[in-house]
Coordinates of C-alpha atoms in Angstrom, one line a residue:
M234 CA -31.6 5.4 16.9
E235 CA -29.8 8.4 15.4
E236 CA -28.0 9.1 17.9
R237 CA -26.8 5.7 18.3
N238 CA -25.7 5.8 14.7
R239 CA -24.2 8.8 14.8
L240 CA -22.4 7.8 17.9
T241 CA -21.1 4.2 16.1
L242 CA -19.8 6.6 13.3
G243 CA -17.7 8.8 15.8
I244 CA -16.1 5.8 17.3
A245 CA -15.3 3.8 13.9
L246 CA -13.8 7.2 12.5
V247 CA -11.0 7.2 16.0
V248 CA -10.5 3.8 15.1
A249 CA -9.6 3.8 12.2
F250 CA -7.4 7.0 12.8
L251 CA -5.8 4.8 15.6
I252 CA -5.6 2.0 12.9
L253 CA -4.0 4.4 10.7
F254 CA -1.4 6.2 12.7
L255 CA -1.0 4.3 16.0
R256 CA 3.0 4.0 16.1
L257 CA 3.3 5.1 12.3
G258 CA 6.8 6.6 13.0
A259 CA 8.1 3.4 15.0
A260 CA 9.3 1.2 12.2
P261 CA 11.9 1.9 9.8
L262 CA 11.8 2.7 6.2
L263 CA 10.9 -0.6 4.8
D264 CA 12.9 -1.4 1.2
P265 CA 12.1 -1.0 -1.5
D266 CA 9.7 1.4 -2.6
E267 CA 9.5 2.9 0.8
A268 CA 13.2 3.9 1.7
R269 CA 14.1 4.5 -2.1
F270 CA 10.9 7.8 -2.1
A271 CA 12.0 9.0 1.2
R272 CA 16.0 8.9 -0.1
T273 CA 15.0 10.8 -3.2
S274 CA 12.7 13.5 -1.6
V275 CA 16.0 13.7 0.9
E276 CA 18.1 14.2 -2.2
M277 CA 15.6 16.8 -3.6
M278 CA 15.5 19.0 -0.3
R279 CA 19.4 18.9 -0.3
S280 CA 19.6 20.0 -4.3
R281 CA 16.7 22.4 -4.1
D282 CA 15.9 20.8 -7.1
Y283 CA 12.2 20.1 -7.2
V284 CA 11.1 19.1 -10.8
V285 CA 14.0 16.3 -11.5
P286 CA 14.6 13.5 -10.6
S287 CA 10.6 12.1 -11.0
F288 CA 7.8 11.4 -12.8
E289 CA 5.3 9.0 -11.1
G290 CA 5.1 10.3 -7.5
A291 CA 6.0 14.4 -7.9
L292 CA 2.9 15.1 -6.0
L293 CA 4.6 12.5 -2.7
H294 CA 8.0 14.0 -3.4
W295 CA 6.7 17.4 -2.6
I296 CA 5.2 17.0 -0.1
Q297 CA 7.8 14.6 2.1
T298 CA 10.3 17.1 0.7
A299 CA 8.5 20.0 2.5
L300 CA 7.9 18.0 5.5
F301 CA 11.2 17.1 5.5
R302 CA 12.5 21.0 5.1
V303 CA 10.4 21.9 7.7
A304 CA 11.1 19.2 10.9
G305 CA 13.9 17.0 9.0
P306 CA 13.7 13.5 7.4
S307 CA 12.0 11.1 9.6
E308 CA 9.9 8.0 9.5
L309 CA 6.8 9.7 10.4
L310 CA 7.0 12.3 8.5
A311 CA 7.8 10.2 5.5
R312 CA 4.7 7.9 6.1
A313 CA 2.6 11.2 6.8
P314 CA 1.1 12.0 3.6
A315 CA 0.2 8.3 2.6
A316 CA -1.8 8.0 5.9
V317 CA -3.2 11.1 6.0
S318 CA -4.3 10.5 2.2
M319 CA -5.7 7.1 3.4
F320 CA -7.6 8.6 6.2
A321 CA -8.9 11.3 3.7
T322 CA -10.1 8.5 1.9
V323 CA -11.9 6.8 5.0
L324 CA -13.8 10.2 5.4
L325 CA -14.8 10.2 1.3
I326 CA -16.2 7.2 1.5
S327 CA -18.0 7.5 5.0
W328 CA -20.1 11.1 2.7
I329 CA -20.8 8.7 0.5
G330 CA -22.1 5.9 2.7
W331 CA -23.9 9.0 5.1
R332 CA -25.4 10.3 1.7
R333 CA -26.7 7.3 0.3
F334 CA -27.6 5.0 3.1
G335 CA -27.6 7.2 5.8
D336 CA -25.6 7.5 9.4
E337 CA -25.4 3.6 10.1
G338 CA -24.3 3.2 6.0
A339 CA -21.7 5.9 7.0
A340 CA -20.3 3.9 10.1
W341 CA -20.8 0.2 8.4
S342 CA -18.6 2.2 5.6
V343 CA -15.7 2.8 7.8
A344 CA -15.7 0.2 9.8
F345 CA -15.1 -2.1 6.6
I346 CA -13.0 0.1 4.8
S347 CA -11.4 0.3 7.8
T348 CA -10.2 -3.2 8.7
F349 CA -9.5 -3.9 5.0
P350 CA -5.8 -5.9 5.6
V351 CA -4.8 -4.0 2.4
V352 CA -5.8 -0.5 4.1
V353 CA -3.9 -1.4 7.2
V354 CA -1.1 -2.4 5.5
I355 CA 0.0 0.0 2.5
G356 CA -2.4 2.6 4.0
R357 CA 0.9 3.5 6.5
V358 CA 3.6 3.0 4.0
G359 CA 5.0 6.1 2.5
T360 CA 4.5 5.5 -0.9
L361 CA 2.2 6.4 -4.1
D362 CA -0.7 4.1 -3.4
A363 CA -2.7 5.9 -1.1
L364 CA -2.2 9.0 -2.5
L365 CA -3.6 7.7 -5.7
A366 CA -6.5 5.9 -3.8
V367 CA -7.7 9.4 -2.4
H368 CA -7.9 11.4 -5.5
V369 CA -9.8 8.4 -7.2
T370 CA -12.2 8.2 -4.2
A371 CA -12.4 12.1 -4.4
V372 CA -13.2 11.5 -8.1
L373 CA -16.5 9.3 -7.6
A374 CA -17.4 10.1 -4.1
L375 CA -18.1 13.8 -6.5
D376 CA -20.1 11.9 -9.4
T377 CA -21.7 9.2 -7.0
V378 CA -23.0 11.8 -4.5
Q379 CA -24.1 14.8 -6.4
P380 CA -24.8 13.2 -10.0
E381 CA -27.9 15.5 -10.2
H382 CA -25.4 18.8 -10.5
G383 CA -23.2 19.9 -13.7
G384 CA -21.6 23.1 -14.4
L385 CA -18.6 24.4 -15.1
Q386 CA -17.4 24.6 -11.5
R387 CA -18.2 21.1 -11.3
S388 CA -16.1 19.6 -14.1
A389 CA -13.1 21.5 -13.9
V390 CA -12.8 20.4 -9.5
L391 CA -13.0 16.8 -11.5
G392 CA -10.3 18.1 -14.0
G393 CA -8.3 19.4 -11.4
L394 CA -9.0 15.6 -9.4
L395 CA -7.3 14.1 -12.2
G396 CA -4.4 16.7 -12.8
L397 CA -3.3 15.8 -9.0
A398 CA -4.1 12.1 -9.5
F399 CA -2.0 12.2 -12.4
L400 CA 1.2 13.7 -10.1
A401 CA 0.9 11.1 -8.1
K402 CA 0.8 8.3 -10.8
G403 CA 1.1 9.0 -13.6
P404 CA -1.2 8.7 -17.0
V405 CA -2.4 5.7 -14.3
G406 CA -3.9 8.2 -12.0
V407 CA -6.2 10.0 -15.7
V408 CA -7.4 6.5 -17.1
L409 CA -8.0 4.5 -13.5
P410 CA -10.8 7.1 -11.9
L411 CA -12.0 7.8 -15.9
L412 CA -11.9 3.9 -16.4
M413 CA -14.2 3.5 -13.1
M414 CA -16.4 6.3 -13.5
L415 CA -17.2 5.4 -17.3
A416 CA -18.4 1.6 -15.6
G417 CA -20.0 3.0 -12.4
R418 CA -22.2 5.3 -15.1
T419 CA -23.0 2.6 -17.5
A420 CA -24.1 0.4 -14.8
S421 CA -25.9 2.9 -12.5
G422 CA -27.7 4.0 -15.6
R423 CA -26.3 7.4 -16.2
D424 CA -25.4 9.7 -19.4
V425 CA -21.7 8.4 -20.4
L426 CA -21.0 10.6 -22.9
P427 CA -20.1 14.3 -21.3
S428 CA -20.8 17.1 -22.9
P429 CA -18.0 19.4 -24.8
K430 CA -17.7 22.2 -22.3
T431 CA -17.2 19.5 -19.8
V432 CA -14.5 18.0 -21.6
I433 CA -12.6 21.5 -22.2
T434 CA -13.4 23.1 -18.4
A435 CA -11.8 19.8 -17.2
L436 CA -9.3 19.5 -19.5
L437 CA -8.3 23.1 -19.1
A438 CA -8.1 22.3 -15.4
W439 CA -6.3 19.4 -15.5
C440 CA -4.0 21.6 -17.9
A441 CA -3.7 24.0 -14.9
V442 CA -2.5 21.6 -12.4
V443 CA -0.1 19.4 -14.6
L444 CA 1.4 22.0 -16.6
P445 CA 3.8 24.5 -14.7
W446 CA 5.2 21.2 -13.3
G447 CA 5.4 19.5 -16.4
L448 CA 6.3 21.9 -18.9
V449 CA 9.7 22.5 -16.6
F450 CA 10.3 19.0 -16.3
A451 CA 9.9 18.5 -19.9
E452 CA 12.2 21.3 -20.5
R453 CA 14.7 20.0 -17.9
I454 CA 15.3 16.4 -19.2
G455 CA 14.3 17.1 -22.8
W456 CA 11.1 16.2 -24.5
G457 CA 12.4 12.7 -26.2
N458 CA 13.5 11.1 -22.7
V459 CA 9.8 12.2 -21.3
L460 CA 8.7 10.4 -24.5
A461 CA 10.7 7.4 -23.5
L462 CA 10.0 7.7 -19.7
V463 CA 6.1 7.9 -20.8
R464 CA 7.0 4.4 -23.0
H465 CA 8.7 2.9 -20.1
E466 CA 6.7 3.8 -17.1
A467 CA 3.5 3.6 -18.5
V468 CA 3.4 1.6 -21.5
E469 CA 6.3 -1.2 -21.2
R470 CA 5.4 -1.8 -17.8
A471 CA 1.5 -2.7 -18.9
V472 CA 2.4 -4.5 -22.3
S473 CA 5.3 -6.1 -21.8
G474 CA 6.3 -5.5 -18.0
T475 CA 9.2 -4.3 -17.1
A476 CA 9.3 -5.7 -13.5
H477 CA 6.8 -7.4 -11.3
V478 CA 5.4 -9.8 -14.1
R479 CA 2.2 -11.5 -13.0
P480 CA 0.1 -13.7 -14.2
W481 CA -3.3 -12.0 -15.1
S482 CA -5.3 -13.6 -12.6
Y483 CA -2.7 -12.4 -9.7
L484 CA -4.7 -9.5 -8.2
I485 CA -8.1 -11.4 -7.7
S486 CA -6.0 -14.2 -5.9
V487 CA -4.7 -11.0 -4.0
S488 CA -8.4 -9.7 -3.8
L489 CA -9.0 -12.5 -1.3
V490 CA -6.8 -11.6 1.1
A491 CA -6.8 -8.3 1.0
F492 CA -10.6 -7.7 1.3
L493 CA -10.8 -10.2 4.6
P494 CA -13.0 -10.6 6.2
W495 CA -15.5 -9.5 3.9
V496 CA -14.4 -11.3 0.4
G497 CA -18.0 -13.2 1.2
P498 CA -20.4 -10.5 1.2
L499 CA -18.2 -8.7 -1.3
I500 CA -18.4 -11.3 -4.0
I501 CA -22.2 -12.1 -3.2
G502 CA -23.0 -7.8 -3.2
I503 CA -21.2 -7.6 -7.0
G504 CA -23.5 -10.4 -7.9
R505 CA -26.8 -8.8 -6.3
A506 CA -25.7 -5.8 -8.0
F507 CA -25.2 -6.8 -11.4
A508 CA -29.2 -8.0 -10.8
R509 CA -30.1 -4.9 -10.4
L510 CA -28.7 -3.0 -13.0
R511 CA -30.0 0.8 -14.3
D512 CA -32.3 0.6 -11.1
P513 CA -33.3 4.4 -10.0
D514 CA -33.9 3.3 -6.8
S515 CA -30.6 1.6 -5.7
P516 CA -28.0 3.0 -8.1
T517 CA -24.9 2.8 -5.5
G518 CA -25.0 -1.1 -5.4
P519 CA -24.5 -1.3 -9.3
Y520 CA -22.0 1.8 -9.6
A521 CA -19.6 0.4 -7.2
A522 CA -19.5 -3.3 -7.9
A523 CA -18.7 -2.3 -11.9
A524 CA -16.2 0.7 -11.0
F525 CA -14.6 -2.3 -8.8
L526 CA -14.8 -4.7 -11.6
A527 CA -13.5 -2.3 -14.0
G528 CA -10.4 -0.8 -11.6
L529 CA -9.4 -4.8 -11.5
A530 CA -9.9 -6.0 -15.1
F531 CA -7.4 -2.4 -15.3
F532 CA -4.9 -3.4 -13.7
S533 CA -5.5 -7.0 -14.3
L534 CA -4.4 -6.6 -17.6
S535 CA -1.2 -5.2 -17.3
K536 CA 2.0 -7.5 -17.3
G537 CA 3.6 -5.9 -14.6
K538 CA 1.3 -5.8 -11.0
L539 CA 2.1 -5.4 -7.4
A540 CA -0.4 -6.4 -4.5
S541 CA -0.8 -2.9 -3.5
Y542 CA -2.6 -1.8 -6.7
V543 CA -5.9 -2.7 -5.3
L544 CA -5.8 -0.1 -2.8
P545 CA -7.6 2.2 -4.9
L546 CA -10.4 -0.4 -5.3
A547 CA -10.6 -0.2 -1.6
P548 CA -14.0 2.1 -1.4
C549 CA -15.4 0.7 -3.6
A550 CA -15.4 -2.8 -1.7
A551 CA -16.3 -1.7 1.1
L552 CA -19.8 0.3 -0.5
I553 CA -20.4 -3.0 -1.9
V554 CA -20.2 -4.6 1.2
V555 CA -22.6 -2.0 2.6
F556 CA -24.8 -2.4 0.0
E557 CA -25.5 -6.5 0.5
L558 CA -25.4 -5.6 4.3
G559 CA -28.2 -3.1 3.6
Q560 CA -29.7 -6.2 1.0
E561 CA -29.4 -8.8 4.2
L562 CA -31.3 -6.9 6.7
V563 CA -34.5 -6.1 3.9
H564 CA -34.5 -10.4 4.4
P565 CA -32.4 -11.7 7.2
R566 CA -34.4 -14.8 7.1
K567 CA -33.9 -15.4 3.6
R568 CA -30.2 -14.1 2.5
R569 CA -28.3 -15.8 5.4
L570 CA -24.9 -17.0 3.1
G571 CA -23.0 -13.5 3.5
S572 CA -23.4 -13.6 7.2
A573 CA -22.2 -17.0 7.1
L574 CA -19.6 -16.4 4.5
V575 CA -18.3 -13.9 7.2
A576 CA -18.4 -16.2 9.7
M577 CA -16.8 -18.7 8.2
T578 CA -14.0 -16.1 7.5
L579 CA -13.2 -15.9 11.1
V580 CA -13.0 -19.3 11.7
A581 CA -10.5 -19.7 9.2
T582 CA -8.3 -16.9 10.4
A583 CA -8.4 -18.3 14.0
V584 CA -7.3 -22.0 12.8
A585 CA -4.7 -20.2 10.5
L586 CA -3.1 -17.9 13.0
G587 CA -3.6 -21.3 15.6
V588 CA -1.5 -23.2 13.0
A589 CA 1.0 -20.5 12.8
A590 CA 1.5 -20.1 16.2
V591 CA 2.0 -23.4 16.9
G592 CA 4.5 -24.0 14.3
G593 CA 6.3 -21.5 15.5
A594 CA 6.3 -22.3 19.1
L595 CA 7.5 -25.5 17.5
G596 CA 10.0 -24.2 15.3
L597 CA 8.5 -26.5 12.3
E598 CA 9.8 -25.6 9.2
G599 CA 8.4 -22.8 7.1
F600 CA 7.6 -21.1 10.8
E601 CA 10.9 -19.4 11.4
R602 CA 9.7 -16.1 11.4
V603 CA 7.2 -16.9 13.8
Q604 CA 9.4 -16.4 16.8
G605 CA 9.3 -13.8 19.7
L606 CA 6.9 -10.9 19.3
A607 CA 5.3 -12.3 16.2
L608 CA 4.3 -15.5 17.9
D609 CA 2.8 -13.3 20.7
V610 CA 0.5 -11.7 18.3
A611 CA -0.4 -15.1 16.4
I612 CA -1.3 -17.0 19.4
G613 CA -3.5 -13.2 20.5
G614 CA -4.4 -13.3 17.1
A615 CA -6.0 -17.1 17.0
V616 CA -7.6 -16.4 20.7
L617 CA -9.3 -13.2 19.5
Y618 CA -10.7 -14.7 16.1
A619 CA -11.7 -17.9 18.2
V620 CA -14.1 -15.6 20.2
G621 CA -15.4 -13.8 17.3
S622 CA -16.3 -16.7 15.7
L623 CA -18.3 -18.3 18.2
V624 CA -20.5 -15.2 18.5
S625 CA -20.7 -14.5 14.6
L626 CA -21.8 -17.8 14.2
Y627 CA -24.5 -17.4 16.7
G628 CA -25.6 -14.3 14.8
A629 CA -25.6 -16.6 12.0
M630 CA -27.9 -18.8 13.2
R631 CA -30.4 -16.3 14.7
P632 CA -30.0 -14.8 12.0
D633 CA -29.1 -11.5 13.2
P634 CA -26.5 -9.9 10.7
R635 CA -25.8 -6.8 12.5
L636 CA -24.5 -9.0 14.9
V637 CA -22.2 -11.0 12.8
Y638 CA -20.9 -7.9 10.8
G639 CA -20.3 -5.7 14.1
V640 CA -19.0 -8.9 15.7
A641 CA -16.2 -9.3 12.7
A642 CA -15.5 -5.6 12.6
L643 CA -14.8 -5.6 16.0
T644 CA -12.7 -8.3 16.0
S645 CA -10.8 -7.4 13.1
A646 CA -9.8 -3.5 14.1
A647 CA -8.9 -5.0 17.9
F648 CA -6.9 -7.7 15.9
A649 CA -5.2 -4.7 13.3
L650 CA -4.2 -2.4 16.4
V651 CA -2.8 -4.8 18.0
A652 CA -0.7 -5.6 14.9
V653 CA 0.1 -2.4 14.3
A654 CA 1.3 -1.8 17.5
A655 CA 3.6 -4.5 17.4
S656 CA 4.6 -4.6 13.9
P657 CA 7.5 -1.8 14.1
P658 CA 10.5 -4.1 15.2
I659 CA 9.0 -7.3 13.1
L660 CA 9.9 -4.9 10.5
A661 CA 12.8 -3.5 11.4
A662 CA 14.1 -7.1 11.4
T663 CA 12.8 -8.6 8.5
R664 CA 12.1 -5.5 6.1
S665 CA 14.9 -2.5 6.7
A666 CA 18.8 -2.1 6.4
K667 CA 18.5 0.7 9.7
P668 CA 19.5 -2.6 12.4
L669 CA 22.8 -3.4 9.9
V670 CA 23.2 0.1 9.7
D671 CA 23.3 0.6 13.4
R672 CA 25.4 -2.2 13.8
V673 CA 27.8 -1.5 11.4
P674 CA 29.3 1.6 11.7
A675 CA 31.6 1.4 9.1
L676 CA 28.3 1.6 6.2
S677 CA 28.2 5.3 7.1
S678 CA 32.2 6.3 6.7
S679 CA 33.7 6.8 3.3
R680 CA 34.9 3.5 3.1
P681 CA 33.1 1.4 -0.2
V682 CA 30.2 0.0 -0.1
V683 CA 29.2 -3.3 -2.7
L684 CA 25.5 -4.5 -2.8
V685 CA 25.6 -7.4 -4.9
D686 CA 22.9 -8.2 -6.8
L687 CA 20.8 -6.4 -4.2
N688 CA 18.4 -3.7 -3.8
L689 CA 18.7 -2.1 -0.3
P690 CA 17.5 2.1 -0.5
S691 CA 17.0 1.5 3.6
L692 CA 20.7 0.9 3.5
T693 CA 21.5 4.2 1.3
Y694 CA 19.2 6.3 3.3
Y695 CA 20.0 5.4 7.0
A696 CA 23.7 5.3 5.8
D697 CA 23.4 8.6 4.0
R698 CA 26.0 7.9 1.0
A699 CA 25.5 6.1 -1.9
T700 CA 26.3 2.2 -2.8
E701 CA 27.8 0.4 -5.3
K702 CA 25.7 -2.2 -7.1
V703 CA 27.5 -5.3 -9.2
E704 CA 26.3 -8.3 -10.1
L705 CA 27.6 -11.7 -8.5
G706 CA 30.1 -12.6 -11.6
A707 CA 31.6 -8.8 -11.1
L708 CA 32.4 -8.9 -7.5
A709 CA 35.8 -11.0 -7.8
A710 CA 36.4 -8.2 -10.3
R711 CA 35.6 -5.5 -8.1
L712 CA 37.5 -7.1 -5.1
D713 CA 40.5 -6.6 -7.1
R714 CA 40.3 -3.1 -6.7
G715 CA 41.8 -3.1 -3.2
D716 CA 40.0 -0.5 -2.2
R717 CA 39.1 -3.4 1.4
P718 CA 34.6 -2.4 0.1
L719 CA 32.4 -3.8 2.5
V720 CA 30.5 -6.7 0.7
V721 CA 26.8 -6.9 1.4
V722 CA 25.0 -10.3 -0.2
D723 CA 22.4 -12.2 0.1
E724 CA 23.0 -15.4 2.4
A725 CA 21.8 -17.5 0.0
D726 CA 23.5 -16.0 -3.1
M727 CA 26.6 -16.3 -1.1
F728 CA 27.4 -19.9 -1.9
K729 CA 27.4 -19.5 -5.7
L730 CA 30.4 -17.3 -5.3
P731 CA 33.5 -19.6 -6.1
V732 CA 35.7 -20.5 -3.4
A733 CA 38.5 -18.6 -4.2
V734 CA 36.6 -15.6 -3.1
R735 CA 34.1 -16.4 -0.4
E736 CA 37.6 -17.5 1.3
H737 CA 39.0 -13.6 0.8
L738 CA 35.8 -12.6 3.2
R739 CA 35.1 -12.5 6.3
E740 CA 31.8 -11.8 8.1
V741 CA 31.3 -8.9 9.6
A742 CA 27.7 -8.3 10.6
R743 CA 24.6 -10.4 10.2
G744 CA 21.0 -8.7 9.2
S745 CA 17.3 -11.2 8.7
S746 CA 18.7 -12.2 5.1
V747 CA 22.1 -10.5 4.4
V748 CA 25.3 -10.4 5.5
V749 CA 28.1 -8.0 5.7
Y750 CA 31.7 -9.1 4.5
E751 CA 35.0 -7.4 4.2
P752 CA 38.4 -8.6 2.4
V753 CA 40.4 -11.0 4.9
E754 CA 43.1 -8.1 4.3
A755 CA 41.2 -5.7 5.8
A756 CA 40.9 -7.4 9.2
S757 CA 44.6 -9.5 9.3
A758 CA 46.0 -7.0 11.8
V759 CA 44.1 -7.4 14.5
P760 CA 43.3 -11.3 14.4
E761 CA 41.8 -11.8 17.8
R762 CA 38.4 -9.3 17.3
T763 CA 35.0 -11.1 18.1
Q764 CA 32.3 -10.4 15.6
D765 CA 30.5 -8.1 17.5
E766 CA 33.8 -6.1 17.9
S767 CA 34.2 -6.3 14.6
A768 CA 31.1 -5.0 13.5
A769 CA 31.1 -2.3 15.6
N770 CA 34.9 -1.3 15.2
V771 CA 35.7 -1.5 11.4
P772 CA 37.5 1.5 10.2

């Protein structure tokens, strides 16, 4: 039995590796954040300025810049820090699962976390979330796996990890893991307040990691600007919402999708864990549940939110589902609800993918993007989940929790592999300006490029140049300069321009949702050129 569980764990780790690294560099960098981070790292590499510009994300920029300097900028190297961090998180969660639940628990932990949609998607994107997640997980792993070990060495490690988390995500990197650890310790009946020696040692280790960069950063930009950055990036974003303002319940709704197909046992497991608060025989479930809810509450109370914020909560979610599965295995005939919900989730997913496939095949409104390769993925996914649904329903009726959860894990992993293998051309067509830059060489020339109410860092990255940004109402004045700019505008916004302005623009090329125009005077000498010729030969 142990040999089989170890083999299963090995297979689960291989599948998790493939999910995170398969065709990692095949898709172009995505707008807005991934391309912005990569472009900033390129500029830091060229200027050899490794201090500024950066506040949140210093750690990511340093790693990307080092990789770019060794092998040159590329999509693979831009995403490698995030993917490696996410796989390290998977290894950490397997370690916790092994220490708390044995070999089988470790295998289930890997299976659950590696099939969460939020891990499959955000874990492969070159942004800050995966770097934050690995450091949060490392702090919680050290606190849950070795709670009986104290001493200054452990405190120094915790302080160093919090320092790295700060370099990855700013103040959030310190507040989030401490809050989750505090909640977990309270729920599992452990001491909450550390000793003065522990606090001092951890603080010194944190300073040793952060201050060498922080002091230079403050000297370069001035302490007043540092305080302004902290106020803008940490305080104002949380209190007033400088961007991405969402209702308090937004991340709860996101979690219902981010942790599929395990949302049912996740919710049940949280309830069952809180029924065993401070139980010395079962500390992991209450710890993970309390830490998960504390992190969710922390992000939910902030005005500004993104769906990717739930990624650092994924390890705790996986442990909760493992805990719930363990409870079902103890009394499989009495505790069927988790298995039933997993089976029904597979059914619902099969239906949703089937509806998308039918809508795309018939060209129905709202399914315009389910065409070509995306349509093939939807059809294949619908068939895959339909088969998985039948087997899981059979397992739920037996009842056999291992069969239900195993089939769900296999089905989700198979679909994840299909999706990541097929996604590069889909993402290129919908989330990046690279195809547009390839079709319009003039975007990479010295000719001015004006973005109208758009944020397209991928255009800056692939054109390897700076762009101008103007508001829609200021475009007419910008065109009056007479320097023949290429104008990039959202297709929907084009119709908001005055007729007189539209009449002086000619389409050069079209992307998924943006269009490149040039002033009519720039094309008057060659009126017979086709649109494709213009796109390829604009001077």
